[in-house]
Amino acid sequence: FIVVGLDSRAVPGMGKRSLDSIYLKLGQVEMDDMAEGIRALWNRRYIDKNRVGIHGTSYGGYTAVMELVRHPDVFAAAAASSPPTDWRNYDTIYTERYMWIPEENLAGYDAGSAMTYADKMKGRLLLYYGTADNNVHPSNSLQLIHKLQQLGKSVDLQIGPDLGHSAVNQQRMMEFFIENLVMIEDRGSRTDDRASANGPRSPVER
């Protein structure tokens, strides 16, 4: 794998103007920034743009889910651990600093919900949560699973019995990416002539 780390406009150290760009818009600006960062790599001969994966825990898990459903043309697989999936399900002391209250920012909450884009999901999702998570309640993952089931979409699920805010086993995550990014037939939907002319290119894992 080629491993890529990207910063969006909302990362610490970028100044207030940058942070203001996500106010009332969690899950929008920063997700689009990262997707554009990956698209910028598509012209590299050693990158296979059909085999891009993303993983993360907590907000990183939210990022992984949102990228998979919001940008299905960019990400083919995601491993998401303990993700909030709708900010209405998370604690208000954090959420309302960025999103204000749902009654006065309904459009922002809807746009930041993974369920809003679930019907667009084309890639594979590995979802993990701990049953004793008192930070991001398991209902976040269950709500997403329920939505995907309604849409007839599959999800790989890992559960940590009696575990709190934690992440999927690293070995299982690697197996998931190998299964879904390496040991697969060429999707062909986003390949170009250089793929065959220069041999296989490396998958990318963010």
Short mmCIF file of C-alpha atoms in Angstrom, two decimals:
data_model
loop_
_atom_site.label_atom_id
_atom_site.label_comp_id
_atom_site.label_asym_id
_atom_site.label_seq_id
_atom_site.Cartn_x
_atom_site.Cartn_y
_atom_site.Cartn_z
CA PHE A 1 0.00 0.00 0.00
CA ILE A 2 0.89 3.63 -0.49
CA VAL A 3 -0.18 5.48 2.66
CA VAL A 4 -1.28 9.10 2.31
CA GLY A 5 -2.05 11.54 5.12
CA LEU A 6 -4.07 14.64 4.28
CA ASP A 7 -4.96 17.80 6.19
CA SER A 8 -8.20 19.62 5.51
CA ARG A 9 -8.83 23.30 6.13
CA ALA A 10 -10.18 22.46 9.58
CA VAL A 11 -7.02 20.99 11.14
CA PRO A 12 -5.38 22.76 14.13
CA GLY A 13 -2.87 25.46 13.32
CA MET A 14 -4.60 26.76 10.19
CA GLY A 15 -6.11 29.82 11.85
CA LYS A 16 -9.59 31.04 12.72
CA ARG A 17 -10.61 31.74 9.13
CA SER A 18 -9.94 28.12 8.26
CA LEU A 19 -11.84 26.87 11.30
CA ASP A 20 -14.76 29.15 10.48
CA SER A 21 -15.14 27.31 7.17
CA ILE A 22 -16.61 24.29 8.95
CA TYR A 23 -18.92 26.21 11.29
CA LEU A 24 -22.43 24.78 10.91
CA LYS A 25 -20.98 22.40 8.28
CA LEU A 26 -19.29 19.45 10.00
CA GLY A 27 -18.84 16.62 7.53
CA GLN A 28 -18.95 18.79 4.43
CA VAL A 29 -15.94 21.05 3.84
CA GLU A 30 -13.32 18.77 5.39
CA MET A 31 -14.63 15.71 3.53
CA ASP A 32 -14.55 17.52 0.21
CA ASP A 33 -10.99 18.74 0.90
CA MET A 34 -9.73 15.21 1.47
CA ALA A 35 -11.48 13.84 -1.58
CA GLU A 36 -9.89 16.57 -3.70
CA GLY A 37 -6.51 15.68 -2.24
CA ILE A 38 -6.93 12.09 -3.42
CA ARG A 39 -8.15 13.20 -6.84
CA ALA A 40 -4.96 15.24 -7.17
CA LEU A 41 -3.02 11.96 -6.99
CA TRP A 42 -4.94 10.31 -9.81
CA ASN A 43 -2.45 11.44 -12.44
CA ARG A 44 0.42 9.64 -10.73
CA ARG A 45 1.35 6.56 -12.74
CA TYR A 46 1.84 4.45 -9.63
CA ILE A 47 -1.63 5.15 -8.22
CA ASP A 48 -4.63 2.95 -9.01
CA LYS A 49 -7.54 5.30 -8.47
CA ASN A 50 -9.97 2.36 -8.36
CA ARG A 51 -8.40 0.93 -5.20
CA VAL A 52 -8.38 3.72 -2.64
CA GLY A 53 -9.21 2.92 0.98
CA ILE A 54 -9.63 5.05 4.07
CA HIS A 55 -9.69 4.23 7.79
CA GLY A 56 -10.11 6.02 11.08
CA THR A 57 -11.43 5.93 14.63
CA SER A 58 -13.94 8.27 16.32
CA TYR A 59 -13.98 11.44 14.16
CA GLY A 60 -11.63 9.55 11.88
CA GLY A 61 -14.23 6.80 11.70
CA TYR A 62 -16.84 9.40 10.82
CA THR A 63 -14.50 10.70 8.14
CA ALA A 64 -14.05 7.20 6.72
CA VAL A 65 -17.81 6.61 6.54
CA MET A 66 -18.57 10.03 5.10
CA GLU A 67 -15.90 9.78 2.41
CA LEU A 68 -17.24 6.39 1.33
CA VAL A 69 -20.83 7.59 1.02
CA ARG A 70 -20.25 11.24 0.04
CA HIS A 71 -17.50 10.55 -2.51
CA PRO A 72 -18.18 7.05 -3.88
CA ASP A 73 -16.18 7.85 -7.02
CA VAL A 74 -13.02 8.34 -4.93
CA PHE A 75 -13.07 5.71 -2.17
CA ALA A 76 -13.57 2.00 -2.79
CA ALA A 77 -13.33 0.77 0.81
CA ALA A 78 -13.49 2.19 4.33
CA ALA A 79 -12.75 0.81 7.79
CA ALA A 80 -14.59 2.92 10.37
CA SER A 81 -14.19 2.41 14.12
CA SER A 82 -16.51 3.98 16.71
CA PRO A 83 -17.87 6.61 14.32
CA PRO A 84 -20.52 9.20 15.03
CA THR A 85 -22.82 8.96 12.03
CA ASP A 86 -25.27 11.76 12.81
CA TRP A 87 -24.40 14.74 15.02
CA ARG A 88 -27.84 14.62 16.60
CA ASN A 89 -26.63 11.42 18.30
CA TYR A 90 -23.49 12.97 19.83
CA ASP A 91 -23.03 15.01 23.01
CA THR A 92 -24.15 18.61 22.78
CA ILE A 93 -21.15 20.14 24.57
CA TYR A 94 -19.02 19.22 21.56
CA THR A 95 -21.51 19.27 18.72
CA GLU A 96 -23.22 22.59 19.37
CA ARG A 97 -19.91 24.48 19.44
CA TYR A 98 -19.62 23.71 15.75
CA MET A 99 -23.17 22.96 14.61
CA TRP A 100 -25.39 25.06 16.91
CA ILE A 101 -28.75 23.42 17.64
CA PRO A 102 -30.66 21.19 15.20
CA GLU A 103 -33.74 23.41 15.32
CA GLU A 104 -31.74 26.30 13.85
CA ASN A 105 -29.36 24.35 11.60
CA LEU A 106 -31.43 21.47 10.28
CA ALA A 107 -29.84 21.62 6.83
CA GLY A 108 -26.37 21.43 8.36
CA TYR A 109 -27.24 18.43 10.52
CA ASP A 110 -28.81 16.64 7.57
CA ALA A 111 -25.81 17.37 5.34
CA GLY A 112 -23.46 16.06 8.05
CA SER A 113 -25.34 12.79 8.48
CA ALA A 114 -23.99 9.63 6.85
CA MET A 115 -27.55 8.41 6.40
CA THR A 116 -28.22 11.26 3.96
CA TYR A 117 -25.75 9.79 1.46
CA ALA A 118 -26.04 6.09 2.28
CA ASP A 119 -27.86 5.37 -0.97
CA LYS A 120 -24.76 6.48 -2.91
CA MET A 121 -22.44 3.94 -1.28
CA LYS A 122 -20.78 1.67 -3.84
CA GLY A 123 -17.66 0.54 -1.98
CA ARG A 124 -17.14 -1.84 0.92
CA LEU A 125 -17.51 -0.78 4.56
CA LEU A 126 -15.99 -2.41 7.63
CA LEU A 127 -17.78 -1.00 10.67
CA TYR A 128 -16.66 -1.50 14.28
CA TYR A 129 -18.05 -0.39 17.62
CA GLY A 130 -17.63 -1.35 21.26
CA THR A 131 -20.80 -2.26 23.13
CA ALA A 132 -19.70 -0.23 26.18
CA ASP A 133 -18.71 2.90 24.26
CA ASN A 134 -19.80 5.88 26.39
CA ASN A 135 -18.27 8.45 24.05
CA VAL A 136 -19.82 7.61 20.69
CA HIS A 137 -22.90 5.56 21.53
CA PRO A 138 -23.34 2.32 19.53
CA SER A 139 -26.68 3.68 18.30
CA ASN A 140 -24.66 5.68 15.77
CA SER A 141 -23.41 2.53 14.07
CA LEU A 142 -26.75 0.76 14.46
CA GLN A 143 -28.59 3.63 12.81
CA LEU A 144 -26.23 3.45 9.83
CA ILE A 145 -26.56 -0.34 9.61
CA HIS A 146 -30.34 -0.02 9.66
CA LYS A 147 -30.26 2.53 6.84
CA LEU A 148 -27.95 0.38 4.72
CA GLN A 149 -30.16 -2.66 5.29
CA GLN A 150 -33.17 -0.67 4.11
CA LEU A 151 -31.23 0.16 0.96
CA GLY A 152 -30.18 -3.46 0.40
CA LYS A 153 -26.49 -2.68 0.97
CA SER A 154 -24.05 -4.91 2.85
CA VAL A 155 -21.65 -3.98 5.62
CA ASP A 156 -18.87 -5.95 7.31
CA LEU A 157 -19.44 -5.65 11.06
CA GLN A 158 -17.05 -6.16 13.97
CA ILE A 159 -18.25 -5.71 17.56
CA GLY A 160 -16.14 -5.31 20.68
CA PRO A 161 -18.12 -6.95 23.52
CA ASP A 162 -17.87 -4.86 26.72
CA LEU A 163 -15.28 -2.60 25.08
CA GLY A 164 -15.49 1.17 25.13
CA HIS A 165 -14.36 3.79 22.63
CA SER A 166 -11.94 1.62 20.72
CA ALA A 167 -10.78 0.51 17.28
CA VAL A 168 -11.00 -2.60 15.16
CA ASN A 169 -8.18 -5.12 15.38
CA GLN A 170 -5.38 -3.98 13.07
CA GLN A 171 -4.96 -7.42 11.57
CA ARG A 172 -8.63 -7.63 10.66
CA MET A 173 -8.48 -4.16 9.13
CA MET A 174 -5.54 -5.15 6.94
CA GLU A 175 -7.33 -8.32 5.90
CA PHE A 176 -10.33 -6.21 4.93
CA PHE A 177 -8.27 -3.88 2.76
CA ILE A 178 -6.38 -6.74 1.13
CA GLU A 179 -9.66 -8.52 0.37
CA ASN A 180 -11.32 -5.42 -1.07
CA LEU A 181 -8.47 -3.44 -2.62
CA VAL A 182 -5.91 -6.04 -3.66
CA MET A 183 -7.61 -9.40 -4.21
CA ILE A 184 -10.31 -8.06 -6.53
CA GLU A 185 -10.98 -7.96 -10.23
CA ASP A 186 -10.18 -4.67 -11.93
CA ARG A 187 -13.28 -2.51 -11.52
CA GLY A 188 -12.52 -0.69 -14.75
CA SER A 189 -14.93 2.17 -14.10
CA ARG A 190 -12.23 4.75 -13.38
CA THR A 191 -9.17 3.24 -15.07
CA ASP A 192 -7.41 4.82 -18.03
CA ASP A 193 -5.09 3.53 -20.75
CA ARG A 194 -2.00 4.05 -18.61
CA ALA A 195 -3.09 1.29 -16.25
CA SER A 196 -2.54 -1.37 -18.90
CA ALA A 197 0.38 0.37 -20.59
CA ASN A 198 2.44 0.64 -17.43
CA GLY A 199 1.34 -2.44 -15.52
CA PRO A 200 -0.61 -2.57 -12.26
CA ARG A 201 -0.45 0.42 -9.96
CA SER A 202 -0.41 0.47 -6.21
CA PRO A 203 -3.55 0.77 -4.11
CA VAL A 204 -3.80 3.73 -1.80
CA GLU A 205 -4.80 3.65 1.84
CA ARG A 206 -5.34 6.98 3.49
#
